[in-house]
Coordinates of C-alpha atoms and ligand atoms in Angstrom, one line a residue:
M247 CA -14.2 0.4 23.5
Q248 CA -16.6 -1.9 21.7
F249 CA -18.1 -1.5 18.2
H250 CA -21.5 -0.8 19.6
D251 CA -20.1 2.1 21.6
L252 CA -19.5 3.7 18.2
K253 CA -23.3 3.9 17.6
L254 CA -23.1 1.7 14.5
I255 CA -26.3 0.3 13.3
D256 CA -27.1 -3.4 13.6
P257 CA -26.4 -4.6 10.0
L258 CA -22.9 -3.2 10.4
L259 CA -22.4 -4.6 13.9
R260 CA -23.4 -8.0 12.6
A261 CA -21.0 -7.7 9.7
V262 CA -18.0 -6.8 11.8
S263 CA -18.8 -9.6 14.2
T264 CA -19.1 -12.0 11.3
E265 CA -15.6 -10.9 10.3
G266 CA -14.4 -11.8 13.8
Y267 CA -13.4 -8.3 14.8
L268 CA -13.5 -8.1 18.6
E269 CA -13.0 -4.4 19.0
P270 CA -12.3 -1.3 16.9
T271 CA -8.7 -0.6 16.0
P272 CA -7.5 2.9 17.2
I273 CA -8.1 4.6 13.9
Q274 CA -11.6 3.2 13.9
A275 CA -12.4 4.2 17.4
R276 CA -11.2 7.7 16.8
A277 CA -12.4 8.4 13.3
I278 CA -15.8 6.7 13.1
P279 CA -17.7 9.1 15.5
H280 CA -16.4 12.2 13.5
I281 CA -17.3 10.7 10.2
L282 CA -20.7 9.8 11.4
D283 CA -21.1 13.4 12.5
G284 CA -20.5 14.5 8.9
K285 CA -17.1 16.2 9.6
D286 CA -14.2 16.4 7.2
L287 CA -11.3 14.3 8.4
V288 CA -7.6 13.8 7.8
G289 CA -6.4 10.3 9.0
C290 CA -2.7 9.7 9.3
A291 CA -2.7 5.9 9.1
Q292 CA -1.2 3.3 6.9
T293 CA -2.5 0.1 5.5
G294 CA -2.8 -2.6 8.2
T295 CA -4.3 -0.3 10.8
G296 CA -7.9 -1.0 9.9
K297 CA -8.3 2.3 8.1
T298 CA -10.6 0.9 5.4
A299 CA -13.2 -0.1 7.9
A300 CA -12.6 3.3 9.6
F301 CA -14.2 5.0 6.6
A302 CA -16.3 2.3 5.1
L303 CA -18.4 1.6 8.1
P304 CA -19.5 5.2 8.8
I305 CA -20.0 5.8 5.1
L306 CA -22.3 2.8 4.8
Q307 CA -24.2 3.9 7.8
Q308 CA -24.7 7.4 6.4
L309 CA -25.9 6.0 3.1
V310 CA -28.4 3.8 4.9
T311 CA -29.7 6.3 7.4
E312 CA -29.5 9.5 5.3
T313 CA -31.1 8.7 2.0
H314 CA -31.7 12.4 0.9
N315 CA -34.4 11.0 -1.3
R316 CA -31.8 9.9 -3.8
A317 CA -32.9 7.5 -6.4
R318 CA -31.4 4.1 -5.9
G319 CA -28.3 3.5 -8.0
T320 CA -27.1 7.2 -7.8
I321 CA -23.4 7.4 -7.0
R322 CA -23.2 9.1 -3.6
V323 CA -19.7 8.2 -2.5
L324 CA -16.4 8.3 -4.4
V325 CA -13.2 6.6 -3.1
L326 CA -10.0 7.4 -5.0
S327 CA -7.2 4.9 -4.6
P328 CA -3.7 5.0 -6.2
T329 CA -3.6 1.4 -7.3
R330 CA -6.0 -1.2 -8.7
E331 CA -5.1 -3.7 -6.0
L332 CA -6.0 -1.3 -3.3
A333 CA -9.2 -0.2 -5.2
T334 CA -10.2 -3.9 -5.4
Q335 CA -9.7 -4.5 -1.8
I336 CA -11.6 -1.4 -0.8
G337 CA -14.4 -2.6 -3.0
E338 CA -14.3 -6.0 -1.2
S339 CA -14.4 -4.3 2.1
F340 CA -17.5 -2.3 1.2
A341 CA -19.1 -5.6 0.1
V342 CA -18.1 -7.4 3.3
Y343 CA -19.2 -4.6 5.7
G344 CA -22.3 -3.8 3.7
R345 CA -23.4 -7.3 3.1
Q346 CA -26.5 -6.8 5.3
T347 CA -27.4 -3.6 3.5
K348 CA -28.7 -3.3 0.0
L349 CA -26.0 -0.9 -1.0
K350 CA -23.9 -1.5 -4.1
H351 CA -20.4 -0.6 -5.1
I352 CA -18.5 -0.5 -8.3
V353 CA -14.7 -0.6 -8.7
I354 CA -13.1 0.9 -11.8
F355 CA -9.4 0.9 -12.8
G356 CA -7.2 1.1 -15.8
G357 CA -5.3 -1.7 -17.6
V358 CA -8.5 -3.7 -18.4
G359 CA -11.3 -3.2 -20.9
Q360 CA -13.7 -0.4 -19.9
Q361 CA -16.9 -2.0 -21.3
P362 CA -17.7 -4.2 -18.2
Q363 CA -17.2 -1.2 -16.0
V364 CA -19.4 1.0 -18.2
E365 CA -22.1 -1.6 -18.0
A366 CA -21.8 -1.8 -14.3
L367 CA -22.1 2.0 -14.1
R368 CA -25.3 1.8 -16.2
R369 CA -26.8 -0.7 -13.8
G370 CA -26.0 1.9 -11.0
A371 CA -24.4 1.8 -7.6
D372 CA -24.1 3.9 -4.4
I373 CA -20.4 3.7 -4.0
L374 CA -17.7 4.2 -6.7
V375 CA -14.1 3.1 -5.9
A376 CA -11.7 4.2 -8.7
T377 CA -8.1 4.8 -9.7
P378 CA -7.6 8.4 -11.0
G379 CA -6.7 7.6 -14.7
R380 CA -9.6 5.5 -15.6
L381 CA -12.0 7.7 -13.7
L382 CA -10.9 10.8 -15.6
D383 CA -11.1 8.8 -18.8
L384 CA -14.7 7.9 -18.2
M385 CA -15.5 11.4 -17.1
N386 CA -14.1 12.8 -20.3
Q387 CA -16.2 10.4 -22.3
G388 CA -19.3 11.6 -20.4
I389 CA -19.9 8.2 -18.9
I390 CA -19.5 9.3 -15.3
R391 CA -20.6 12.5 -13.7
L392 CA -19.6 13.3 -10.1
N393 CA -22.3 15.9 -9.3
T394 CA -24.2 13.6 -7.0
I395 CA -21.2 12.8 -4.7
E396 CA -21.9 13.5 -1.1
I397 CA -18.8 11.9 0.4
F398 CA -15.3 11.9 -1.1
V399 CA -12.5 9.7 0.2
L400 CA -8.9 10.2 -0.9
D401 CA -7.0 7.1 0.2
E402 CA -3.3 6.8 0.4
A403 CA -2.8 10.4 -0.5
D404 CA 0.9 10.3 -0.2
R405 CA 1.2 7.4 -2.6
M406 CA -1.1 9.2 -5.0
L407 CA 1.3 12.1 -5.0
D408 CA 4.4 9.9 -5.2
M409 CA 2.9 8.2 -8.2
G410 CA 2.4 11.5 -10.0
F411 CA -1.4 11.5 -9.8
I412 CA -1.7 15.0 -8.3
H413 CA -3.0 16.7 -11.4
D414 CA -5.5 14.0 -12.1
V415 CA -6.7 14.1 -8.5
C416 CA -7.1 17.9 -8.7
R417 CA -9.1 17.6 -11.9
I418 CA -11.4 15.0 -10.3
I419 CA -11.9 17.2 -7.2
K420 CA -12.9 20.1 -9.4
A421 CA -15.8 18.0 -10.8
L422 CA -17.1 17.3 -7.3
P423 CA -19.9 19.3 -5.6
T424 CA -18.3 21.8 -3.2
R425 CA -20.9 20.8 -0.6
R426 CA -19.6 17.4 0.4
Q427 CA -17.9 15.5 3.2
T428 CA -14.2 14.9 2.5
L429 CA -12.0 12.3 4.1
M430 CA -8.3 12.0 3.4
F431 CA -6.0 9.2 4.5
S432 CA -2.3 9.1 4.2
A433 CA 0.5 7.0 5.8
T434 CA 2.8 10.1 6.0
M435 CA 2.1 13.8 6.3
P436 CA 4.8 15.6 4.4
Q437 CA 4.2 19.3 3.6
D438 CA 2.7 18.7 0.2
I439 CA 0.0 16.5 1.7
Q440 CA -0.8 19.1 4.3
D441 CA -1.1 21.7 1.6
L442 CA -3.4 19.4 -0.3
A443 CA -5.5 18.9 2.8
D444 CA -5.7 22.6 3.3
Q445 CA -7.1 23.0 -0.2
I446 CA -9.7 20.2 -0.2
L447 CA -11.0 19.8 3.4
I448 CA -13.0 22.2 5.5
N449 CA -12.2 22.5 9.2
P450 CA -11.1 18.8 9.3
V451 CA -10.6 16.7 12.3
H452 CA -7.1 15.3 12.5
V453 CA -6.7 11.7 13.6
A454 CA -3.3 10.2 13.7
V455 CA -2.4 6.7 14.7
T456 CA 1.3 5.9 15.0
P457 CA 1.5 2.6 13.2
Q458 CA 5.0 3.0 12.2
A459 CA 6.3 2.4 15.7
T460 CA 3.6 0.2 16.9
T461 CA 3.3 -2.1 13.9
V462 CA 7.0 -2.3 13.5
E463 CA 7.5 -3.2 17.1
K464 CA 5.2 -6.1 16.8
I465 CA 7.3 -7.6 14.0
A466 CA 10.3 -9.7 14.7
Q467 CA 12.9 -8.2 12.3
S468 CA 16.3 -9.4 11.4
V469 CA 18.9 -8.6 8.8
F470 CA 21.2 -11.0 7.0
F471 CA 24.3 -9.5 5.6
V472 CA 24.9 -11.4 2.4
E473 CA 26.6 -11.0 -1.0
K474 CA 24.3 -10.2 -3.8
K475 CA 25.2 -13.4 -5.6
D476 CA 24.3 -15.5 -2.6
K477 CA 20.9 -14.1 -1.9
R478 CA 19.0 -16.8 -3.7
A479 CA 20.8 -19.6 -2.0
L480 CA 20.1 -17.9 1.3
L481 CA 16.4 -17.7 0.5
E482 CA 16.2 -21.3 -0.5
H483 CA 18.1 -22.2 2.6
L484 CA 15.5 -20.4 4.7
L485 CA 12.7 -21.9 2.8
D486 CA 13.9 -25.4 3.8
D487 CA 12.1 -24.6 7.1
A488 CA 8.5 -25.6 6.8
D489 CA 7.5 -22.8 9.2
F490 CA 7.9 -20.5 6.2
R491 CA 4.3 -21.3 5.1
R492 CA 3.2 -18.2 3.3
V493 CA 6.1 -16.0 2.3
L494 CA 6.0 -12.6 0.7
V495 CA 9.3 -11.7 -0.9
F496 CA 10.1 -8.2 -2.1
T497 CA 12.4 -7.4 -5.0
R498 CA 13.3 -4.0 -6.3
T499 CA 12.5 -4.6 -10.0
K500 CA 9.8 -6.4 -12.0
H501 CA 12.4 -8.3 -13.8
G502 CA 14.0 -9.4 -10.6
A503 CA 10.6 -10.5 -9.3
N504 CA 10.0 -12.6 -12.4
K505 CA 13.4 -14.2 -12.4
L506 CA 13.3 -15.1 -8.8
A507 CA 9.8 -16.6 -8.9
Q508 CA 10.8 -18.7 -11.9
Q509 CA 14.0 -19.9 -10.3
L510 CA 12.2 -20.9 -7.1
D511 CA 9.5 -22.6 -9.0
R512 CA 12.1 -24.6 -11.0
G513 CA 13.6 -25.6 -7.6
N514 CA 10.3 -27.0 -6.5
I515 CA 9.2 -24.1 -4.3
R516 CA 5.8 -23.1 -5.6
A517 CA 6.1 -19.4 -6.3
D518 CA 4.7 -16.7 -8.5
A519 CA 5.4 -13.0 -9.1
I520 CA 3.1 -10.0 -8.9
H521 CA 4.1 -6.7 -10.5
G522 CA 2.8 -3.9 -12.8
N523 CA 3.7 -5.6 -16.0
K524 CA 1.5 -8.6 -15.4
S525 CA -2.0 -8.6 -16.7
Q526 CA -4.8 -7.9 -14.3
S527 CA -5.9 -11.5 -14.5
A528 CA -2.4 -12.9 -13.9
R529 CA -2.1 -10.7 -10.8
E530 CA -5.5 -11.8 -9.5
R531 CA -4.6 -15.4 -10.1
A532 CA -1.3 -15.1 -8.3
L533 CA -2.9 -13.4 -5.4
A534 CA -5.7 -16.0 -5.2
N535 CA -3.2 -18.9 -5.3
F536 CA -1.2 -17.3 -2.6
K537 CA -4.3 -16.7 -0.4
S538 CA -5.4 -20.3 -0.9
G539 CA -1.9 -21.7 -0.2
K540 CA -1.4 -23.2 -3.7
I541 CA 1.8 -21.2 -3.9
R542 CA 4.0 -20.7 -1.0
V543 CA 6.0 -17.7 -2.1
L544 CA 4.7 -14.6 -3.7
V545 CA 7.5 -12.3 -5.1
A546 CA 6.3 -8.7 -5.4
T547 CA 7.5 -5.2 -6.2
D548 CA 6.5 -2.4 -4.0
I549 CA 3.7 -0.8 -5.9
A550 CA 2.1 -4.1 -6.9
A551 CA 2.1 -5.0 -3.2
R552 CA 0.4 -1.9 -2.0
G553 CA -2.8 -2.9 -0.3
I554 CA -2.2 -6.7 -0.7
D555 CA -4.2 -7.9 2.1
V556 CA -3.5 -11.6 2.8
E557 CA -4.2 -13.0 6.1
D558 CA -1.6 -15.1 7.8
V559 CA 1.6 -14.1 5.9
T560 CA 4.1 -15.9 8.0
H561 CA 7.2 -14.1 6.7
V562 CA 8.1 -11.0 4.7
I563 CA 11.5 -11.2 3.1
N564 CA 13.2 -8.2 1.7
Y565 CA 15.3 -9.8 -0.9
D566 CA 16.3 -6.4 -2.0
L567 CA 16.1 -3.5 0.5
P568 CA 14.0 -0.7 -0.7
N569 CA 15.6 2.7 -1.4
E570 CA 12.7 4.5 0.2
P571 CA 12.7 3.7 3.9
E572 CA 8.9 4.2 4.1
S573 CA 8.5 1.2 1.7
Y574 CA 10.2 -1.0 4.3
V575 CA 7.5 -0.1 6.8
H576 CA 4.8 -0.8 4.2
R577 CA 6.4 -4.1 3.2
I578 CA 6.9 -5.6 6.6
G579 CA 3.4 -4.4 7.7
R580 CA 2.1 -7.2 5.4
T581 CA 3.1 -9.7 8.1
A582 CA 1.4 -8.1 11.1
R583 CA -2.1 -7.5 9.9
A584 CA -4.3 -5.7 12.5
G585 CA -2.3 -6.6 15.5
A586 CA -1.0 -10.1 14.7
A587 CA 2.7 -10.7 15.2
G588 CA 4.9 -11.3 12.2
I589 CA 8.4 -12.0 11.1
A590 CA 10.4 -9.9 8.6
Y591 CA 13.8 -10.8 7.3
S592 CA 16.0 -8.5 5.2
F593 CA 18.9 -9.4 3.0
C594 CA 21.4 -6.6 2.8
D595 CA 24.4 -6.6 0.4
V596 CA 27.2 -4.2 0.6
E597 CA 25.5 -1.7 -1.7
E598 CA 22.4 -1.6 0.4
R599 CA 23.9 -0.7 3.8
A600 CA 23.0 2.9 3.4
Y601 CA 19.4 1.9 2.8
L602 CA 19.5 -0.1 6.0
R603 CA 20.7 2.9 7.9
D604 CA 17.9 5.1 6.5
I605 CA 15.4 2.4 7.5
E606 CA 16.7 2.2 11.1
K607 CA 16.6 5.9 11.4
L608 CA 13.0 6.0 10.3
I609 CA 11.8 3.1 12.5
R610 CA 14.0 4.2 15.4
L611 CA 15.1 0.6 15.9
R612 CA 18.3 -1.3 15.3
V613 CA 17.5 -4.3 13.3
P614 CA 19.3 -7.3 14.8
V615 CA 21.8 -9.0 12.6
V616 CA 21.7 -12.7 12.0
S617 CA 25.3 -13.9 12.1
G618 CA 26.6 -17.3 11.5
H619 CA 24.2 -18.2 8.6
P620 CA 25.8 -20.2 5.8
Y621 CA 26.0 -17.2 3.4
A622 CA 27.2 -14.5 5.8
S623 CA 29.2 -11.9 3.9
S624 CA 32.3 -11.2 5.9
P625 CA 32.7 -9.4 8.1
A626 CA 29.2 -8.4 9.1
E627 CA 30.3 -5.1 10.5
R628 CA 27.4 -2.9 10.2
D629 CA 29.1 0.2 11.4
V630 CA 31.8 0.3 8.8
P631 CA 31.2 3.7 7.1
V632 CA 29.9 3.0 3.7
S633 CA 29.3 5.5 0.9
R634 CA 25.7 6.1 0.0
P635 CA 25.0 4.5 -3.3
E636 CA 23.2 6.8 -5.6
R637 CA 19.6 5.9 -5.0
R638 CA 18.2 5.3 -8.5
A639 CA 21.6 4.6 -10.0
S640 CA 22.4 1.8 -7.7
A641 CA 19.1 0.0 -8.3
N642 CA 19.9 -0.3 -12.0
R643 CA 23.7 -0.4 -12.1
P644 CA 25.5 -3.7 -12.4
S645 CA 27.2 -4.6 -9.2
N646 CA 30.6 -3.2 -9.7
G647 CA 31.4 -2.0 -6.2
G648 CA 30.0 1.5 -6.7
G649 CA 28.7 1.5 -3.2
H650 CA 31.8 0.0 -1.6
P651 CA 33.8 2.0 1.0
A652 CA 36.8 2.0 -1.3
A653 CA 34.8 3.7 -4.1
N654 CA 35.0 7.1 -2.4
G655 CA 37.8 6.5 0.0
G656 CA 35.6 5.2 2.8
K657 CA 33.9 8.6 3.4
V658 CA 30.4 8.7 4.4
A659 CA 28.5 10.5 1.7
D660 CA 26.5 13.5 2.7
K661 CA 22.9 12.6 3.2
P662 CA 20.7 14.7 0.8
R663 CA 18.1 16.7 2.6
R664 CA 14.9 14.7 2.9
S665 CA 12.7 17.0 0.8
S666 CA 15.1 17.1 -2.1
R667 CA 15.5 13.4 -2.0
R668 CA 11.8 12.9 -2.1
R669 CA 11.5 15.2 -5.0
R670 CA 14.2 13.4 -6.9
S671 CA 12.9 10.0 -6.2
R672 CA 9.4 11.0 -7.3
A673 CA 10.6 12.4 -10.5
D674 CA 12.8 9.3 -11.0
R675 CA 9.9 7.0 -10.5
R676 CA 7.7 8.5 -13.1
P677 CA 8.9 6.6 -16.2
H678 CA 9.5 3.5 -14.2
G679 CA 6.1 3.4 -12.4
D680 CA 4.4 0.1 -11.9
G681 CA 1.1 -0.9 -13.5
A682 CA -1.6 1.4 -12.1
F683 CA 0.5 4.4 -12.9
D684 CA 1.3 3.3 -16.4
A685 CA -2.2 2.2 -17.0
G686 CA -3.6 5.4 -15.6
R687 CA -1.5 7.5 -18.0
A688 CA -2.1 5.4 -21.0
N689 CA -5.8 5.8 -20.5
Q690 CA -5.6 9.4 -20.9
Q691 CA -3.8 9.4 -24.2
Ligands
AMP222 P1 -6.6 -2.0 6.4 O1 -5.7 -1.2 7.3 O2 -7.9 -1.4 6.1 O3 -5.9 -2.5 5.2 O4 -7.0 -3.3 7.3 C1 -6.1 -4.3 7.6 C2 -6.7 -5.6 8.1 O5 -7.3 -5.5 9.4 C3 -7.8 -6.1 7.2 O6 -7.4 -7.5 7.0 C4 -9.0 -6.1 8.0 O7 -9.9 -7.1 7.7 C5 -8.5 -6.1 9.4 N1 -9.3 -5.4 10.4 C6 -9.9 -4.2 10.2 N2 -10.5 -3.8 11.3 C7 -10.3 -4.8 12.3 C8 -10.7 -5.0 13.6 N3 -11.4 -4.0 14.3 N4 -10.3 -6.1 14.3 C9 -9.5 -7.0 13.6 N5 -9.2 -6.9 12.3 C10 -9.5 -5.8 11.6

């Protein structure tokens, strides 16, 4: 399958060829024809599969070929994104793929002053990419009306729900014309996402790519069993190897990200942190320095890293294992963009073994253990039954052995049912949410 088999118009074909894309990714090959046909669509695909182009290309084409006598500068497309980073990247994608068209886009998100965004809206654009909080805020002020929207995209719907945006999203959808094309993308399809799809889409086509297995299989993954106190030394040891050129390191907390970045920087390893408490300009600077190679290590928290799209990340290192196994897949996907191979290392201390088991269950792979490294915790017996650390509690609790086998007589704790676990973790995350969530809520008050 080639891009021109998808009946894309020349300006778009030239743009993808300038980007160096040789052929459509599976989600593009399967979604683009339906979107061009004007159908509603549910795409089950995560970041890294080429899903942005899967909706951006046919949307641009429809805007060019079906003008509906709209005045220039009328907003005809709304893309909702859960985070500002992702919104920015979607905006960049529209700019890249639409560079040979005269179409314009605007990106709006919270956490920054609204005036430049208001001015951009006054100048007009065809495509609006927004996070929910700021969009609602501007709607409530009468600055934005959505009655001219023809195509609505809900991107990363599962994250949107996880971050507590469901009510905002529903309010926004109520303001859209009922006659519209709706596209919804989500990395996972739990029941609540299917329910949402039933409410907002009409006879949708379902397109699923199975990136979790395919992406994950392309990545060389290993786990290092290590004591918490030795993690930094292990990281520095690994970074002695010059092959670790562009390294994305994940920590569980914002504080942990800051501390680690500072410690590395003091040790002459150029590093910076990216998380929700950083100002927008600090985040953009860190990302730009990482992209250009000025810094070698970017330390990130999960939500801040959503949608980070940096070519050529040589290694992803899970300094802390995530307590949500899906986050592991999202994280390591940063090192295998659109089919490239990548390397992902995970550090696992004794309290994190249950997280590792959840991850292995999800990806249906055993992650090989690196034994014999200088900081190996002894013994690296992965199958020793360990109690499940309480998910949120263990993230915050000082390391006092709460997750150690001895703590509950070596019994394997019952695994909570998936649905209840999700519900709990979602509720837990609310007050702790990273930037876009906080900013979004703050905007409405
Ligand atoms: P996304 O899933 O939209 O975040 O895209 C992931 C990455 O894949 C981005 O860096 C895109 O530039 C890249 N990409 C998208 N489509 C293709 C393609 N057909 N061939 C190669 N790379 C692509």
